[in-house]
Every structure is written in C-alpha cells, then in structure tokens.
DNA sequence: TGTACATCAGTGAACGCGCGTTCACTGATGTAC
DNA sequence: TGTACATCAGTGAACGCGCGTTCACTGATGTAC
C-alpha cells in the first residue's frame, strides 16, 4: 500500500504544529512541565490525535532535537564552507550566523540550551551529538583563520569554542540588544584561546 | 513573642528535607515537572504542611538557589584565599575543589547547571548572580598565577573561564571517571585563554 | 468501470488518578499577670 | 505558682480540575480484481 503525498504532507504539517507548540510552551514553563493535552490544545488537535504522531512527550522531544534542532545547527555549520554568502572569515561567519539564528528562533535556542543541561539523559545525549558536529565545524573555521596552523587546532580549543559560542547565544537571549558586543567578545575569547594554545604548544 | 531555638531548628530540619527531596527528584525528572505533593511525599510530610515552609514550588526553588546553591559556590570561591588547605595555585585549587564538589553533590550540581539554562527567568537571574561572584574569584585566581598581570585580567577572560569551569562540571557528571582528564583540559583551556589574551593585549 | 476491502488520521466519551488549595482542628510551647 | 491566652507546625478531609490513556467509531483515500 502506498500513501498519497498530499496526505503525508498534511500529516507532517500537524506534526510540525505539535513541535512548534511544544517549543512555545517549553520556553515559558520548561519542557518537563508540559503535558500531552496541553501541547495538543496549543496545536489545535484533539488530545487523542497526539498518538497518531508520537507515542509520548519524550518521543516528541527527541523528534524536536533531531528535526528542528538538527536543521538549526546544520545551518550554522554550513557557514564554514567558503562562499557561503557574507564577508569575513569562516569563524566570523559561523559566529554571526549563530547569533542571528538564536535571535530569529529564540524558543528553539532556549530549548537547546535548556535541554543540553537538563535532567533528561536521552535529550542530553541527542543534543551532545548535534553539538559535536558543530565542534568539528569550529575546529575547521578556527584553523582556516591561521595559515600557520598546519598541525591543526587542538580539540580542547574547539571544545571550549563551542561552549563559549553556546553561552553567547544564551546571553543574547537575555539581552538581545547587546548583539554586537557579544559577538565581539566571543571572537576575542575564541581567538585568545587559539593563540594562547598555539604559543604554549600541545596540538591535536 | 520569642521562639524556642529547638523549635526553630526543627523547622529548618524539615525545610532542609524539602530542599534535598526536591534536588533528588529534580535530578531525575526536571524541576519544572515537580509538584508540591510529590516533594512533600518524598520529604515525608503531609501535603498541607508544605505551606508552613514555602508558598509554592517557585519559592522553594529560589530558596534552593540562595541557600544550598550559595553555600556550594561560596565553597569554591573560598579556595581563592591563600592557605585554604591544599597545594597548587589558587586557580588549581578552585578547579580541583569545584570538580570534587560536583562529584560529591551531583544532584545539586545538576540543578545548578539545568536551571542556569532553564526556562524560568527568576531562577536564571538568581543563579547568574551566584555565578558572577565565582567569576570575580576566578579573575583573582588567574591573575595571581602570573605576576606579570599587573593590569589585571580582562573580564572576557574570566567570563569565559567561569563558563568553561561549569561545562567541565557538567561533563564530569556524565563521566565521573574522567575527572583527571577533565581537570587537566580545563586548566589548559583557561591558561590558553589568559596567555592568548595577554599576548594580543586588550586588558580590563 | 464497479465493488469489496484495507489503511489510517482524527475524534468524543469515558475511566480512574493525582494535583493544588481551603478549611478547621490538634497539641506543643511561649507569654501575661 | 496557676490560669488564661497567643502562636504556630503539622494534619486529614474534602473540593473541583486537568491529566494520560483506552476504546470504538468516522470518513477519506488507496488497492485488488
């Protein structure tokens, strides 16, 4: 049996409404406080229809991380490729895009930050995987700023860089008007990390 | 009317049981998922007795941050004072103590990390205040490692250092056996930050 | 083409349950005089 | 010393409410032949 593409599309539309409704509510009260009925109500479907899309709230949360979260972070990572639009080094491009994306979808950014440190191990694990992709991209971006970095960038530098990037996004959510300042500070931090690491040795 | 010190002590004992029960449950399911009855049950008091101590769960959470969280972080900060026990520089002492404390009270550490990034603004604000005290201590500790730092340590260095310290605590909760590795990496990150910042200028 | 059947998203009714909160009460302790 | 009163942590009963989940059903669409 095959499925009508129109039907499939409609189903995904409803599932997407559930994910967005969850993000909206989670930004206000926290994901773990949400109930299936509360989310279904916000997505304008009957409570029982929830089960046509997800077995429970945990499955929905993991879908949120894999789908919306994955695309969100992939959008940052894509900035490491040359010729990806705007001016500046790849590092500047990733940083600028990440901060802009956080401002454009603050509910998703808050969810990612909150669940990365939250109490649910499956969520932490799923997000940790997404973040490690970002770490790789940052490693490349940092290296490409310095032609002298023939031996590559130490992983402890990119480990730290990704953490500082996420922290800057979190602070941007608190004070959206400080965008320029936060961007400048973040770049200074990452560059200090790299040059400090390079001058004291200990690569890869 | 005055109060019997025994009575006061007993009341604080029950309040403390509520706070510890909350930490235990929050580490498992997340703070925002907790209900007053659930916490009262875990603390072995009647649901209605909860109100003798806190008006609601939010008030309890703020007390958690101010009391247990405050003492916890103050214990880290105290390590910046010279002669605070063990060997090593003040920075090494803060770092070692922080990681050890995270392992000794993982439930409190998880709560701090989770609510620092969580959905509830009052919690984020209260924790941000505690963390900024820590930032000051780190600034002093980093400066005292380098006699040449007469102009002080740039705030963006200590801003980053406190974030990296908290991140290392979070990773320690995931992999408690990596304690030695995490400590070494954290020290390398903070020292790279400082020396990179010093070599490119831009203090205070 | 027509007919019988399968699939599947959405739904309303109904269930038992735990929730937050209110209320009036108990009993121990402290104060007034 | 004794008596009357105030304070206050703890409690059990009771309330109305929203929760997660089950069930049987509808109706639209796709498949078989």
Coordinates of C-alpha atoms (C1' of nucleotides) in Angstrom, one line a residue:
Chain A
X1 CA 0.0 0.0 0.0
X2 CA 1.3 3.4 -0.9
X3 CA 0.5 6.8 0.5
X4 CA -0.9 9.9 -1.1
X5 CA 1.8 12.6 -1.0
X6 CA -0.9 15.1 -0.1
X7 CA -1.8 13.0 3.0
X8 CA 1.8 12.6 4.0
X9 CA 2.3 16.4 3.7
X10 CA -0.8 17.1 5.8
X11 CA 0.4 14.7 8.5
X12 CA 3.8 16.4 8.6
X13 CA 2.1 19.7 8.9
X14 CA 0.3 18.6 12.0
X15 CA 3.4 17.1 13.5
X16 CA 5.2 20.3 12.8
X17 CA 2.5 22.2 14.6
X18 CA 3.0 19.9 17.6
X19 CA 6.7 20.6 17.6
X20 CA 6.3 24.4 17.4
X21 CA 3.6 24.4 20.0
X22 CA 5.9 22.5 22.3
X23 CA 8.7 24.9 21.7
X24 CA 6.5 27.9 22.5
X25 CA 5.2 26.3 25.8
X26 CA 8.6 24.9 26.8
X27 CA 10.1 28.4 26.5
X28 CA 7.5 29.6 29.0
X29 CA 7.3 26.8 31.6
X30 CA 10.0 24.3 30.8
X31 CA 9.7 21.1 28.7
X32 CA 9.4 18.7 31.5
X33 CA 6.3 20.5 32.8
X34 CA 4.4 20.0 29.6
X35 CA 1.6 17.6 29.2
X36 CA 0.3 15.8 26.1
X37 CA -3.1 17.6 26.4
X38 CA -1.5 21.0 26.9
X39 CA 0.5 20.6 23.7
X40 CA -2.4 19.1 21.7
X41 CA -4.5 22.0 22.8
X42 CA -1.9 24.5 21.6
X43 CA -1.6 22.7 18.3
X44 CA -5.4 22.7 17.9
X45 CA -5.9 19.0 17.7
X46 CA -7.8 16.6 19.9
X47 CA -5.8 15.1 22.8
X48 CA -6.2 11.6 21.3
X49 CA -4.8 12.7 18.0
X50 CA -1.5 13.3 19.6
X51 CA -0.9 9.5 19.5
X52 CA -1.1 9.5 15.7
X53 CA 2.2 11.3 15.7
X54 CA 4.2 10.5 18.8
X55 CA 3.9 7.8 21.5
X56 CA 4.6 10.3 24.3
X57 CA 6.2 13.6 25.1
X58 CA 9.7 12.1 25.3
X59 CA 9.4 10.8 21.7
X60 CA 8.2 14.3 20.6
X61 CA 11.1 15.9 22.4
X62 CA 13.6 13.7 20.6
X63 CA 12.0 14.4 17.3
X64 CA 12.3 18.1 18.1
X65 CA 16.0 17.7 18.7
X66 CA 16.6 15.6 15.6
X67 CA 14.4 17.6 13.2
X68 CA 14.3 21.2 14.2
X69 CA 17.4 21.2 16.3
X70 CA 19.4 19.3 13.6
X71 CA 18.4 21.7 10.8
X72 CA 19.1 24.7 13.1
X73 CA 22.7 23.7 13.9
X74 CA 23.3 22.4 10.4
X75 CA 22.6 25.9 9.3
X76 CA 25.4 27.2 11.5
X77 CA 27.8 24.5 10.3
X78 CA 27.1 25.3 6.6
X79 CA 28.8 28.7 7.2
X80 CA 32.1 27.0 7.4
X81 CA 32.0 26.3 3.7
X82 CA 33.7 29.0 1.6
X83 CA 31.5 31.2 -0.5
X84 CA 28.5 30.8 1.9
X85 CA 27.3 34.3 1.4
X86 CA 28.6 37.1 3.5
X87 CA 32.0 38.6 4.2
X88 CA 34.5 37.7 6.8
X89 CA 36.4 34.6 7.8
X90 CA 34.6 31.3 8.3
X91 CA 34.8 31.8 12.1
X92 CA 33.2 35.2 11.8
X93 CA 30.6 33.8 9.6
X94 CA 29.6 30.9 11.9
X95 CA 29.5 33.2 14.9
X96 CA 27.4 35.9 13.1
X97 CA 25.0 33.3 11.8
X98 CA 24.7 31.5 15.1
X99 CA 23.8 34.7 17.0
X100 CA 21.4 35.8 14.3
X101 CA 19.7 32.4 14.2
X102 CA 19.3 32.5 18.0
X103 CA 17.6 35.8 17.8
X104 CA 15.3 34.6 14.9
X105 CA 14.2 31.5 16.8
X106 CA 14.7 32.2 20.5
X107 CA 12.3 29.4 21.5
X108 CA 14.3 26.8 19.8
X109 CA 17.6 28.3 21.0
X110 CA 16.2 28.2 24.6
X111 CA 15.1 24.6 24.2
X112 CA 18.5 23.6 23.0
X113 CA 20.4 25.4 25.8
X114 CA 18.0 24.2 28.5
X115 CA 17.8 20.5 27.5
X116 CA 21.6 20.3 26.9
X117 CA 22.0 20.8 30.6
X118 CA 18.6 19.4 31.7
X119 CA 17.6 16.4 33.7
X120 CA 16.7 14.0 30.9
X121 CA 19.7 11.9 29.7
X122 CA 18.3 11.0 26.3
X123 CA 17.9 14.6 25.5
X124 CA 21.4 15.5 26.7
X125 CA 22.8 12.6 24.6
X126 CA 20.9 13.6 21.4
X127 CA 22.0 17.2 21.8
X128 CA 25.6 16.3 22.6
X129 CA 25.7 14.6 19.2
X130 CA 24.5 17.7 17.4
X131 CA 26.9 19.9 19.3
X132 CA 29.9 17.7 18.4
X133 CA 29.2 18.3 14.7
X134 CA 29.3 22.0 15.5
X135 CA 32.6 21.4 17.3
X136 CA 34.1 19.9 14.2
X137 CA 33.0 22.9 12.1
X138 CA 34.5 25.3 14.6
X139 CA 37.8 23.4 14.5
X140 CA 38.0 23.9 10.8
X141 CA 36.9 27.5 11.0
X142 CA 39.5 28.4 13.6
X143 CA 42.2 26.6 11.6
X144 CA 41.3 28.4 8.4
X145 CA 41.9 31.8 10.1
X146 CA 45.6 31.0 10.5
X147 CA 47.6 29.6 7.7
X148 CA 50.3 28.8 10.3
X149 CA 48.0 26.2 11.9
X150 CA 49.4 23.4 9.7
X151 CA 49.2 20.9 12.5
X152 CA 45.5 21.7 13.1
X153 CA 43.7 23.1 16.1
X154 CA 43.8 21.3 19.4
X155 CA 40.5 19.6 20.3
X156 CA 40.5 21.3 23.6
X157 CA 40.4 24.6 21.8
X158 CA 37.3 23.7 19.7
X159 CA 35.7 22.1 22.7
X160 CA 36.0 25.4 24.5
X161 CA 35.0 27.4 21.5
X162 CA 31.7 25.6 21.1
X163 CA 30.8 26.1 24.7
X164 CA 31.6 29.8 24.5
X165 CA 29.5 30.1 21.4
X166 CA 26.5 28.5 23.1
X167 CA 27.0 30.6 26.1
X168 CA 27.0 33.8 24.0
X169 CA 23.7 32.6 22.4
X170 CA 22.2 32.2 25.8
X171 CA 23.3 35.7 26.9
X172 CA 21.9 37.1 23.7
X173 CA 18.5 35.7 24.6
X174 CA 18.7 37.6 27.9
X175 CA 19.9 40.9 26.3
X176 CA 19.1 40.9 22.5
X177 CA 20.3 44.5 22.2
X178 CA 23.9 43.5 23.1
X179 CA 24.3 41.5 19.9
X180 CA 27.3 43.5 18.7
X181 CA 29.1 43.4 22.0
X182 CA 28.5 39.7 22.5
X183 CA 29.8 38.9 19.0
X184 CA 33.0 40.9 19.5
X185 CA 33.6 39.4 23.0
X186 CA 33.0 35.9 21.7
X187 CA 35.5 36.3 18.8
X188 CA 38.1 37.7 21.2
X189 CA 37.6 34.7 23.5
X190 CA 38.0 32.2 20.8
X191 CA 41.0 33.9 19.2
X192 CA 42.7 34.2 22.6
X193 CA 42.1 30.5 23.2
X194 CA 43.7 29.6 19.9
X195 CA 46.6 32.0 20.1
X196 CA 47.3 31.0 23.7
X197 CA 47.2 27.3 22.8
X198 CA 49.4 27.9 19.8
X199 CA 52.0 29.7 21.8
X200 CA 52.2 27.1 24.5
X201 CA 52.1 24.1 22.2
X202 CA 50.2 20.9 22.6
X203 CA 48.3 20.4 19.4
X204 CA 45.7 17.7 18.5
Chain B
X1 CA 6.9 36.7 71.4
X2 CA 10.1 34.8 71.0
X3 CA 10.8 31.4 69.6
X4 CA 12.3 28.3 71.1
X5 CA 15.6 27.6 69.4
X6 CA 14.7 23.9 69.4
X7 CA 11.6 24.6 67.5
X8 CA 13.4 26.8 65.0
X9 CA 16.0 24.1 64.5
X10 CA 13.3 21.5 63.9
X11 CA 11.5 23.7 61.4
X12 CA 14.8 24.2 59.5
X13 CA 15.3 20.5 59.5
X14 CA 12.0 19.9 57.7
X15 CA 12.7 22.7 55.3
X16 CA 16.1 21.2 54.5
X17 CA 14.4 17.8 53.9
X18 CA 12.1 19.5 51.4
X19 CA 15.1 21.1 49.6
X20 CA 17.0 17.8 49.4
X21 CA 14.0 15.9 48.3
X22 CA 13.5 18.5 45.5
X23 CA 17.1 18.1 44.4
X24 CA 16.7 14.3 44.3
X25 CA 13.5 14.4 42.3
X26 CA 14.7 17.2 40.0
X27 CA 17.8 15.3 39.1
X28 CA 15.5 12.5 37.9
X29 CA 12.6 14.3 36.1
X30 CA 13.5 18.0 36.0
X31 CA 12.5 20.7 38.4
X32 CA 9.6 22.1 36.5
X33 CA 7.9 18.7 36.4
X34 CA 7.8 18.5 40.2
X35 CA 4.6 19.0 42.2
X36 CA 4.1 20.1 45.7
X37 CA 2.6 16.8 46.7
X38 CA 5.4 14.8 45.1
X39 CA 8.0 16.8 47.0
X40 CA 6.1 16.6 50.3
X41 CA 5.7 12.9 49.9
X42 CA 9.5 12.5 49.4
X43 CA 10.2 14.6 52.4
X44 CA 7.8 12.6 54.5
X45 CA 5.4 15.4 55.5
X46 CA 1.7 15.9 54.7
X47 CA 1.0 17.8 51.5
X48 CA -0.6 20.6 53.5
X49 CA 2.5 21.0 55.7
X50 CA 4.4 22.2 52.7
X51 CA 2.7 25.6 53.1
X52 CA 4.3 26.1 56.5
X53 CA 7.6 26.4 54.7
X54 CA 7.1 27.7 51.2
X55 CA 4.2 29.4 49.4
X56 CA 4.8 27.3 46.2
X57 CA 7.4 25.4 44.3
X58 CA 8.9 28.5 42.8
X59 CA 9.7 30.0 46.3
X60 CA 11.2 26.6 47.2
X61 CA 13.4 26.7 44.1
X62 CA 14.7 30.2 44.9
X63 CA 15.5 29.1 48.4
X64 CA 17.4 26.2 47.0
X65 CA 19.5 28.5 44.9
X66 CA 20.1 31.0 47.7
X67 CA 20.8 28.5 50.5
X68 CA 22.3 25.3 49.1
X69 CA 23.5 26.8 45.9
X70 CA 25.0 29.8 47.6
X71 CA 26.9 27.7 50.1
X72 CA 28.0 25.4 47.4
X73 CA 29.5 28.1 45.2
X74 CA 30.9 30.0 48.2
X75 CA 32.9 26.8 49.0
X76 CA 34.5 27.1 45.6
X77 CA 35.2 30.8 46.0
X78 CA 36.8 30.3 49.4
X79 CA 39.6 28.4 47.6
X80 CA 41.0 31.6 46.1
X81 CA 42.1 32.7 49.6
X82 CA 45.8 31.7 50.2
X83 CA 46.4 29.0 52.7
X84 CA 43.0 27.3 52.1
X85 CA 44.3 23.8 52.6
X86 CA 45.9 22.0 49.6
X87 CA 48.8 22.6 47.3
X88 CA 48.8 24.3 43.9
X89 CA 48.0 27.8 42.7
X90 CA 44.6 29.4 43.6
X91 CA 43.3 28.5 40.1
X92 CA 44.3 24.9 40.5
X93 CA 42.7 24.9 44.0
X94 CA 39.3 26.4 42.7
X95 CA 39.2 24.0 39.8
X96 CA 40.0 20.9 41.9
X97 CA 37.6 21.8 44.6
X98 CA 34.8 22.6 42.1
X99 CA 35.2 19.3 40.3
X100 CA 35.3 17.4 43.6
X101 CA 32.3 19.2 44.9
X102 CA 30.3 18.4 41.8
X103 CA 31.0 14.7 42.3
X104 CA 30.1 14.9 46.0
X105 CA 26.7 16.5 45.3
X106 CA 25.8 15.7 41.7
X107 CA 22.1 16.4 42.3
X108 CA 22.8 20.0 43.4
X109 CA 25.4 20.4 40.5
X110 CA 22.8 19.1 38.0
X111 CA 20.2 21.5 39.4
X112 CA 22.5 24.5 39.1
X113 CA 23.5 23.6 35.5
X114 CA 20.0 22.9 34.4
X115 CA 18.3 25.9 35.9
X116 CA 21.1 28.3 34.8
X117 CA 19.9 27.5 31.2
X118 CA 16.3 26.6 32.1
X119 CA 13.1 28.2 31.2
X120 CA 12.4 30.1 34.4
X121 CA 13.8 33.7 34.4
X122 CA 13.8 34.1 38.2
X123 CA 16.0 31.0 38.5
X124 CA 18.3 32.1 35.8
X125 CA 18.6 35.6 37.4
X126 CA 19.3 34.2 40.9
X127 CA 21.9 31.8 39.5
X128 CA 23.5 34.4 37.3
X129 CA 24.2 36.4 40.5
X130 CA 25.9 33.5 42.2
X131 CA 27.9 32.8 39.1
X132 CA 29.2 36.3 38.9
X133 CA 30.7 36.0 42.3
X134 CA 32.5 33.0 41.1
X135 CA 33.7 35.0 38.1
X136 CA 35.3 37.5 40.3
X137 CA 37.1 34.8 42.2
X138 CA 38.4 33.3 39.0
X139 CA 39.6 36.6 37.9
X140 CA 41.7 36.9 41.0
X141 CA 42.9 33.3 40.8
X142 CA 44.0 33.7 37.2
X143 CA 45.8 37.0 37.9
X144 CA 47.6 35.5 40.9
X145 CA 49.2 32.8 38.6
X146 CA 51.0 35.5 36.7
X147 CA 53.0 38.2 38.5
X148 CA 53.2 40.0 35.2
X149 CA 49.5 40.6 35.1
X150 CA 49.8 43.9 36.9
X151 CA 47.0 45.4 34.9
X152 CA 44.6 42.7 35.9
X153 CA 42.8 40.0 33.9
X154 CA 40.4 41.0 31.2
X155 CA 36.8 40.4 32.1
X156 CA 36.2 38.5 28.9
X157 CA 38.8 36.0 30.1
X158 CA 37.2 35.4 33.5
X159 CA 33.7 35.4 31.8
X160 CA 35.0 32.6 29.6
X161 CA 36.8 30.8 32.4
X162 CA 33.6 30.5 34.5
X163 CA 31.7 29.1 31.6
X164 CA 34.4 26.5 30.9
X165 CA 34.5 25.6 34.6
X166 CA 30.8 24.9 34.7
X167 CA 30.9 23.0 31.5
X168 CA 33.7 20.8 32.9
X169 CA 31.5 20.1 35.9
X170 CA 28.6 19.1 33.6
X171 CA 30.9 16.7 31.7
X172 CA 32.1 15.3 34.9
X173 CA 28.6 14.3 35.9
X174 CA 28.3 12.4 32.6
X175 CA 31.7 10.7 33.0
X176 CA 32.8 10.7 36.6
X177 CA 35.8 8.5 35.8
X178 CA 37.3 11.2 33.6
X179 CA 38.0 13.6 36.5
X180 CA 41.7 13.8 36.0
X181 CA 41.4 14.4 32.2
X182 CA 38.7 17.0 32.6
X183 CA 40.7 18.9 35.2
X184 CA 43.8 19.0 33.0
X185 CA 41.9 20.1 30.0
X186 CA 40.1 22.8 31.9
X187 CA 43.3 24.2 33.2
X188 CA 44.8 24.2 29.7
X189 CA 41.8 26.0 28.3
X190 CA 41.8 28.7 31.0
X191 CA 45.6 29.2 30.7
X192 CA 45.4 29.4 26.9
X193 CA 42.7 32.0 27.3
X194 CA 44.8 34.1 29.6
X195 CA 48.1 33.8 27.7
X196 CA 46.3 34.4 24.4
X197 CA 44.6 37.5 25.8
X198 CA 47.8 38.8 27.3
X199 CA 49.8 38.4 24.1
X200 CA 47.2 40.3 22.0
X201 CA 46.5 43.0 24.6
X202 CA 43.2 44.5 25.5
X203 CA 43.0 44.3 29.3
X204 CA 40.2 45.2 31.7
Chain C
dT1 C1' -15.8 0.6 -14.7
dG2 C1' -17.7 -1.1 -10.3
dT3 C1' -17.4 -3.4 -5.9
dA4 C1' -15.4 -5.0 -1.7
dC5 C1' -11.8 -4.4 1.4
dA6 C1' -7.6 -2.2 3.9
dT7 C1' -5.4 1.7 5.8
dC8 C1' -5.1 5.4 8.7
dA9 C1' -5.5 10.4 10.8
dG10 C1' -8.8 12.4 13.6
dT11 C1' -12.2 12.3 17.1
dG12 C1' -15.6 12.3 21.6
dA13 C1' -16.8 9.8 25.6
dA14 C1' -15.3 7.7 29.4
dC15 C1' -12.1 5.9 33.1
dG16 C1' -9.5 6.3 37.3
dC17 C1' -5.9 9.2 39.3
dG18 C1' -3.1 12.7 41.3
dC19 C1' -3.0 17.5 41.6
dG20 C1' -3.1 22.3 44.3
dT21 C1' -5.6 24.5 47.6
dT22 C1' -9.0 25.5 51.5
dC23 C1' -10.6 24.6 55.9
dA24 C1' -11.0 23.6 60.7
dC25 C1' -8.6 21.3 64.1
dT26 C1' -4.7 19.5 67.4
dG27 C1' -1.1 19.9 70.5
dA28 C1' 3.1 21.7 72.0
dT29 C1' 5.2 25.8 73.5
dG30 C1' 5.7 30.6 75.0
dT31 C1' 3.7 34.9 77.3
dA32 C1' 1.0 37.8 80.7
dC33 C1' -0.1 38.8 85.1
Chain D
dT1 C1' 2.5 29.2 91.4
dG2 C1' -1.7 28.9 88.5
dT3 C1' -4.7 30.4 84.8
dA4 C1' -6.0 32.3 80.5
dC5 C1' -4.5 33.4 76.1
dA6 C1' -1.4 33.6 71.7
dT7 C1' 1.5 31.4 68.4
dC8 C1' 2.4 28.1 65.1
dA9 C1' 4.0 23.5 62.7
dG10 C1' 1.5 19.7 61.4
dT11 C1' -2.5 17.3 59.8
dG12 C1' -6.9 14.8 57.4
dA13 C1' -10.9 15.6 54.9
dA14 C1' -12.8 17.5 51.1
dC15 C1' -13.2 20.2 46.7
dG16 C1' -13.0 20.7 41.8
dC17 C1' -9.9 20.1 37.9
dG18 C1' -6.9 18.5 34.4
dC19 C1' -4.2 14.6 33.4
dG20 C1' -2.8 10.2 30.3
dT21 C1' -4.9 6.5 28.2
dT22 C1' -8.4 3.2 26.2
dC23 C1' -12.0 2.4 23.1
dA24 C1' -15.0 2.3 19.2
dC25 C1' -16.2 5.0 15.5
dT26 C1' -16.0 8.1 11.1
dG27 C1' -14.6 9.3 6.7
dA28 C1' -11.3 9.9 3.3
dT29 C1' -8.2 7.6 0.4
dG30 C1' -5.8 3.7 -1.8
dT31 C1' -5.8 -1.3 -3.5
dA32 C1' -7.5 -5.7 -5.7
dC33 C1' -9.6 -7.8 -9.3

